[in-house]
PDB file of C-alpha atoms in Angstrom:
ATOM      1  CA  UNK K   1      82.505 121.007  93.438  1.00  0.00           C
ATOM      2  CA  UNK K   2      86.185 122.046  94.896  1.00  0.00           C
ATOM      3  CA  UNK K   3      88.569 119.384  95.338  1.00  0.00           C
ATOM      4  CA  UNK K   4      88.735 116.040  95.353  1.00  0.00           C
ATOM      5  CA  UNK K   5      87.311 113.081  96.981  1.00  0.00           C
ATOM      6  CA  UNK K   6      89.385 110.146  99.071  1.00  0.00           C
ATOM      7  CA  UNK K   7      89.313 106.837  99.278  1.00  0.00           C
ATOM      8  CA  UNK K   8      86.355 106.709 101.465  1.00  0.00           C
ATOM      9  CA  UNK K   9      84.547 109.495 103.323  1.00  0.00           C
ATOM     10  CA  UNK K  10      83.911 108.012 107.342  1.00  0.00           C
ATOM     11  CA  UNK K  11      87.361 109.319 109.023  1.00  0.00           C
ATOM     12  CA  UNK K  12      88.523 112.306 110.600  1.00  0.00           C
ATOM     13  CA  UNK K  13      92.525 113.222 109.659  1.00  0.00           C
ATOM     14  CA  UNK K  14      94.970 114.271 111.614  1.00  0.00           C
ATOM     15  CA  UNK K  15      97.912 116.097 110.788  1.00  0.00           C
ATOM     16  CA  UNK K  16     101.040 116.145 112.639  1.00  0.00           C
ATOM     17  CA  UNK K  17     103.805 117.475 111.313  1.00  0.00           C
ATOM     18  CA  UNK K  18     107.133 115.344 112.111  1.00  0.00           C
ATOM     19  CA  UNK K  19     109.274 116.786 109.702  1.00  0.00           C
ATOM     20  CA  UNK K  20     111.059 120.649 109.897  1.00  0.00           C
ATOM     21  CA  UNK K  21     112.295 121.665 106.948  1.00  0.00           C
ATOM     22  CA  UNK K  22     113.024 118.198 105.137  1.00  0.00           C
ATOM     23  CA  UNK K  23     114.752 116.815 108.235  1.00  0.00           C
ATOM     24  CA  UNK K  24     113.404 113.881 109.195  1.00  0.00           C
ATOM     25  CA  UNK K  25     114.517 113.752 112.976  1.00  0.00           C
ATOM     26  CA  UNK K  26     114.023 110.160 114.416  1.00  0.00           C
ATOM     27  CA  UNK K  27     113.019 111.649 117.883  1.00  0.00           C
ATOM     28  CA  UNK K  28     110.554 113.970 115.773  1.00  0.00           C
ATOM     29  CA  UNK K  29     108.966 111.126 114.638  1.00  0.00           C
ATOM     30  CA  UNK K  30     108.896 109.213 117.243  1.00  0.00           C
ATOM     31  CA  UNK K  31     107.267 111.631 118.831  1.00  0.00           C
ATOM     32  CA  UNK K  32     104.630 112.408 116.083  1.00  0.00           C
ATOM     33  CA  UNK K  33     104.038 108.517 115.769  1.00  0.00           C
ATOM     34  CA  UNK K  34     103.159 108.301 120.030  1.00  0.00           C
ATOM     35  CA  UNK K  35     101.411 111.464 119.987  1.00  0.00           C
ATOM     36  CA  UNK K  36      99.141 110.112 116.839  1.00  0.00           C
ATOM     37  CA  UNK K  37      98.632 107.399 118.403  1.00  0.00           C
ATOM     38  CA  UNK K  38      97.618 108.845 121.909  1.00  0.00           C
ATOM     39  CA  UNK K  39      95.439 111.309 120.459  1.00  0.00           C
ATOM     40  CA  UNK K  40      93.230 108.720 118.758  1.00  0.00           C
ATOM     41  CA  UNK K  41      95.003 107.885 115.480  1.00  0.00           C
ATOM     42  CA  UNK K  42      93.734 104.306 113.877  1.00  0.00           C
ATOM     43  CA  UNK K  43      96.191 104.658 111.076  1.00  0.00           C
ATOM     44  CA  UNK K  44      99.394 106.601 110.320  1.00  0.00           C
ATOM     45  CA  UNK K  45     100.336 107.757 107.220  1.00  0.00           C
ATOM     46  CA  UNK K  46     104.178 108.813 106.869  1.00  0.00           C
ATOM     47  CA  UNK K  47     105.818 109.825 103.634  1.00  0.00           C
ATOM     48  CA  UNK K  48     109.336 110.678 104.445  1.00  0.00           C
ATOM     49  CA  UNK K  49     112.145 108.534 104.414  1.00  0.00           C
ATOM     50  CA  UNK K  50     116.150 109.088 104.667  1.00  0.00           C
ATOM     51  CA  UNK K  51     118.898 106.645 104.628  1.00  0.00           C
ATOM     52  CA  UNK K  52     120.403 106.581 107.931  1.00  0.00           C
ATOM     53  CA  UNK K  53     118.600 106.604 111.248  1.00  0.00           C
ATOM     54  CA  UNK K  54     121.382 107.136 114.326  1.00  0.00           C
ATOM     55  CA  UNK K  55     118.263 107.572 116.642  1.00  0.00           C
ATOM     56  CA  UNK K  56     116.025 104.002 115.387  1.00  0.00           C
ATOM     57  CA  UNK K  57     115.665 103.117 118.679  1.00  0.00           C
ATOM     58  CA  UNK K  58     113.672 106.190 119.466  1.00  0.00           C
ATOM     59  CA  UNK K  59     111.581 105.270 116.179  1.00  0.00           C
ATOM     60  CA  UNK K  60     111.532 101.487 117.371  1.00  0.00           C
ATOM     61  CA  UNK K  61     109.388 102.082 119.954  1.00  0.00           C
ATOM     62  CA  UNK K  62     107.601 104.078 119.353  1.00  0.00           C
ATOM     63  CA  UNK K  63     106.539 101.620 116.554  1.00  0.00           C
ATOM     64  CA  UNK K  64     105.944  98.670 119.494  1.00  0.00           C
ATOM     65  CA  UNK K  65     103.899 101.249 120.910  1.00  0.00           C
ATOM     66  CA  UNK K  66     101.279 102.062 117.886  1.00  0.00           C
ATOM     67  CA  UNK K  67     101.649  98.015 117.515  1.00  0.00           C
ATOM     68  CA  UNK K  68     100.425  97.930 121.236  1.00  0.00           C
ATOM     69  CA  UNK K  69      98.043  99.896 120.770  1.00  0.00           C
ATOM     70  CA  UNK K  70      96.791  98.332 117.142  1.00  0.00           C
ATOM     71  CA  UNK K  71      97.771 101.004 115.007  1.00  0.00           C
ATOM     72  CA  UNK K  72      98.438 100.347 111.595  1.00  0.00           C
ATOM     73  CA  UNK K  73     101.835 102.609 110.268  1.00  0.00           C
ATOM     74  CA  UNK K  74     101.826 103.023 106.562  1.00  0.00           C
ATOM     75  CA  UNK K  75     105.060 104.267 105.086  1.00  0.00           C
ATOM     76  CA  UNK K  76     106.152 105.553 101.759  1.00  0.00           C
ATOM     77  CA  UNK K  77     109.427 103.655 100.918  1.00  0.00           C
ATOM     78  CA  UNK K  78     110.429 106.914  98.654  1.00  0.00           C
ATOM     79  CA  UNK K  79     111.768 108.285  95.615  1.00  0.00           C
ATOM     80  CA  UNK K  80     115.117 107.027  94.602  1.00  0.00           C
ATOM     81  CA  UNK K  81     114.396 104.562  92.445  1.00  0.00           C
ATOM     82  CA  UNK K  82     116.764 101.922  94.800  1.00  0.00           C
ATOM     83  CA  UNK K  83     116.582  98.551  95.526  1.00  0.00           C
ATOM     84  CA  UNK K  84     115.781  98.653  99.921  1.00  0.00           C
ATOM     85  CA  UNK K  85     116.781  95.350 100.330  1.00  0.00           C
ATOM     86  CA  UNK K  86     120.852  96.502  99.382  1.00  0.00           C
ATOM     87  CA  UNK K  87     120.247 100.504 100.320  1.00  0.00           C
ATOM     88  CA  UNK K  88     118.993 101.493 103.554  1.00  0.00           C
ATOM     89  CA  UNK K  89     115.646 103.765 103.549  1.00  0.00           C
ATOM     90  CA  UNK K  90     114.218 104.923 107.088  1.00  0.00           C
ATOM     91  CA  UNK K  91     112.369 103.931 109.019  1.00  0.00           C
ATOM     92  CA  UNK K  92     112.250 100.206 108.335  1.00  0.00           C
ATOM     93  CA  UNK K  93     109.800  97.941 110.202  1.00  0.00           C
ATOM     94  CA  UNK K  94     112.819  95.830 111.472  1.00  0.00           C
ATOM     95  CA  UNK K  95     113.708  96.326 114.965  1.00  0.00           C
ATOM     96  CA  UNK K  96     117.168  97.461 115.535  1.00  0.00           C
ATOM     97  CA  UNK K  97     117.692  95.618 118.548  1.00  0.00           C
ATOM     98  CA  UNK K  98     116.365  92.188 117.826  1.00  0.00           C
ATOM     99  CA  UNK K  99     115.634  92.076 114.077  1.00  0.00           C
ATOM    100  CA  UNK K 100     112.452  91.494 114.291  1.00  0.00           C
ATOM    101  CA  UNK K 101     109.171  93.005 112.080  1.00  0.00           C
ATOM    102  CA  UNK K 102     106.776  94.962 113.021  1.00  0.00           C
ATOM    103  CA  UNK K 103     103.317  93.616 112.138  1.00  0.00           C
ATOM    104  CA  UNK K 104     101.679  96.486 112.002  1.00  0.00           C
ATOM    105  CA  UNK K 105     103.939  98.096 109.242  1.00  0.00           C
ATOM    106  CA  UNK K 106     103.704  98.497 105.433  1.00  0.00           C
ATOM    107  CA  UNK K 107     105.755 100.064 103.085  1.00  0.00           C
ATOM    108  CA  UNK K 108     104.511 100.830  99.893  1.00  0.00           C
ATOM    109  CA  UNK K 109     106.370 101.975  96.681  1.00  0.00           C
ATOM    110  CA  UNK K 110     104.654 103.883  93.547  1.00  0.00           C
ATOM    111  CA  UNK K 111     103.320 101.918  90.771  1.00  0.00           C
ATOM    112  CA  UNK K 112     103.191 103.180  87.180  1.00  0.00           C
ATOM    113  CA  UNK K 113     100.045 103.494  84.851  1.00  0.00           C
ATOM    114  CA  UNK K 114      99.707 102.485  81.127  1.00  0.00           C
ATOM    115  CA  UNK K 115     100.004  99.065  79.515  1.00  0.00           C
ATOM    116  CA  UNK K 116     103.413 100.144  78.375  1.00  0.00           C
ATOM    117  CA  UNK K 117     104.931 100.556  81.429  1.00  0.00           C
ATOM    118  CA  UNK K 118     106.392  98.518  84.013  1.00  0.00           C
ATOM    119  CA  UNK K 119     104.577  98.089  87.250  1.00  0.00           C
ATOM    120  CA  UNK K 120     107.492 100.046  89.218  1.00  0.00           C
ATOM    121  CA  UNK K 121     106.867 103.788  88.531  1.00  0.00           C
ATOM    122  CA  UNK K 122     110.399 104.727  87.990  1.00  0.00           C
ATOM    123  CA  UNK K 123     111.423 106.822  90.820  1.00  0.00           C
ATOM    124  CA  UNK K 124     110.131 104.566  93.255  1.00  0.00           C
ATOM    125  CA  UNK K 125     111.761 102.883  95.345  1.00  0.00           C
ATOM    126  CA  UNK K 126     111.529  98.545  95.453  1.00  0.00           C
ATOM    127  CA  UNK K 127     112.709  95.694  97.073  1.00  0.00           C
ATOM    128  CA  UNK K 128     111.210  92.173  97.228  1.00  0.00           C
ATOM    129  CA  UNK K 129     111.845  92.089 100.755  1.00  0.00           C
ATOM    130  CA  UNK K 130     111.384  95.850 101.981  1.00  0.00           C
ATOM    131  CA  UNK K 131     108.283  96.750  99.857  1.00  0.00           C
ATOM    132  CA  UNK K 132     105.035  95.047 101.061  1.00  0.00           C
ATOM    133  CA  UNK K 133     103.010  96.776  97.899  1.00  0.00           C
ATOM    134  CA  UNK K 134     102.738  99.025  95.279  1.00  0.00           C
ATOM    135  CA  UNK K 135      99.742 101.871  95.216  1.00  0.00           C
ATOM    136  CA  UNK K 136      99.114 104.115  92.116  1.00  0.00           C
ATOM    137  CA  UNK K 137     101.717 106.859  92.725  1.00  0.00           C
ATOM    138  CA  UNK K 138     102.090 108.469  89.254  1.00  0.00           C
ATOM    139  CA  UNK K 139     100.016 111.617  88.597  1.00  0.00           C
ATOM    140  CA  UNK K 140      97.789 111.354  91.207  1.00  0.00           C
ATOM    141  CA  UNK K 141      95.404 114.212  91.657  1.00  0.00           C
ATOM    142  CA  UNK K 142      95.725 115.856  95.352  1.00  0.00           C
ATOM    143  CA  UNK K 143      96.319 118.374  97.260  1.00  0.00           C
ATOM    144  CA  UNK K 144      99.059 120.512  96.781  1.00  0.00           C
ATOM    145  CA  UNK K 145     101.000 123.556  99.289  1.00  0.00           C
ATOM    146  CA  UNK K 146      98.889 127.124  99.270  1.00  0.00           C
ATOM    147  CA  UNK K 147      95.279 125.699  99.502  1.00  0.00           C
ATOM    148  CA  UNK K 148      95.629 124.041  95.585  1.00  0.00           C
ATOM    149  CA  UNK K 149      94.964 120.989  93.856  1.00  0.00           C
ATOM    150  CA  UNK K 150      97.025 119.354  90.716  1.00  0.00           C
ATOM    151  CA  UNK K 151      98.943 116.175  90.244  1.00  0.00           C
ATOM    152  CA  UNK K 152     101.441 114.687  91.606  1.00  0.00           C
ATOM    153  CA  UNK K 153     103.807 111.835  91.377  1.00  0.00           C
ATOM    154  CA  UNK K 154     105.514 109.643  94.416  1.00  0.00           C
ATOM    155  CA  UNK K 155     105.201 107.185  97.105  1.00  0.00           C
ATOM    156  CA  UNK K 156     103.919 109.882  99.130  1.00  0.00           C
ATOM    157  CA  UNK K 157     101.075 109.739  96.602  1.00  0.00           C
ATOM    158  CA  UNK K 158     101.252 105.943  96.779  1.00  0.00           C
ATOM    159  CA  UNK K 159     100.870 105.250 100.535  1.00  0.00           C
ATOM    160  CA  UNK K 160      97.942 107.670 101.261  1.00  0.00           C
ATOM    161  CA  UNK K 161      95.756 105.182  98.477  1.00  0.00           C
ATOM    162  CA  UNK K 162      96.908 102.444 100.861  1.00  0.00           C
ATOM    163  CA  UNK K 163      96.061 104.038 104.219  1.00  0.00           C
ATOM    164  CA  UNK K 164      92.732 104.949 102.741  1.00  0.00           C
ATOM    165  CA  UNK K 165      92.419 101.352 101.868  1.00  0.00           C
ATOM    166  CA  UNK K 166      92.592 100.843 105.405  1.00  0.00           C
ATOM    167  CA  UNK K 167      90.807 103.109 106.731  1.00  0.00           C
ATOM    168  CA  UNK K 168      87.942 101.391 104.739  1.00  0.00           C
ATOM    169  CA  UNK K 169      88.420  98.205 105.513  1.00  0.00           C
ATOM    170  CA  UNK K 170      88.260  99.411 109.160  1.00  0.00           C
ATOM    171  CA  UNK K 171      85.300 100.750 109.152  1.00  0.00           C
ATOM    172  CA  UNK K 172      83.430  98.060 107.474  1.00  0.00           C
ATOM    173  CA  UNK K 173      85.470  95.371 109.831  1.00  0.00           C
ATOM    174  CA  UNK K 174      86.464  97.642 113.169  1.00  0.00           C
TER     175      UNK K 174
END
């Protein structure tokens, strides 16, 4: 009777924090992504974004190696209601050096509710190439900071929906 249920109730999280203070480091995250992945992670969640990345190598591959390794990344594409195709937003799944993709990437932007609405919630950000999908991202019920629960709006709200997606599908096909 406290809380809220998920997506679907058969997986253990675990958090890693990769970003200090709303700096999203790329040899932070490249770190959290290899350490996820050592430590057993099937799926990463990451809902942070910023638009430059003068360390994407670092993030790169550390990508190649969750992709090695079979793990699916699932990334927010964030809040600034932009188009990602023009504006950069990192991390991409695009490999700096080569410009290849990443198939074991998806970025997801926030979709809006209501039948008057469009399906872009408007903050989010979009782009027919960047964005793979769109989750519900507006209002969603969750957690929030000092042990609470309430709504919230975002593509951080957005890509958890899709990793828990996943993590469904992989337990009913591992």
């Amino acid at each position: 009777g406290i809380g809220m249920d998920g997506i679907t109730d058969n997986v253990l999280i675990m958090p890693v924090r990769a970003v200090c203070n709303g700096d999203e480091r790329d040899k932070d995250v490249a770190i959290a992504i290899r350490y996820a992945v050592d430590n057993g992670a099937k799926i990463i969640n990451m809902s942070f974004g910023k638009p430059f990345s003068p360390g994407k190598i670092w993030v790169d591959e550390a990508v190649r190696y969750a992709e090695k390794k079979d793990v699916l990344i699932v990334h927010g594409a964030s809040n600034d209601a932009a188009d990602i195709d023009t504006v950069n937003s990192f991390p991409t799944p695009y490999f700096k050096n080569n410009g290849k993709k990443a198939d074991n990437f998806i970025t997801v932007g926030a979709s809006a509710s209501g039948p008057d609405s469009s399906l872009v919630a408007d903050f989010s950000n979009y782009g027919e190439k960047e964005v793979d999908l769109f989750a519900p991202g507006l209002n969603i019920y969750s957690t929030l900071p000092g042990n609470k629960y309430g709504f919230d709006s975002g593509t951080s709200m957005a890509a958890p929906v899709v990793s828990g997606i996943a993590a469904l599908i992989l337990e009913y096909f591992p």
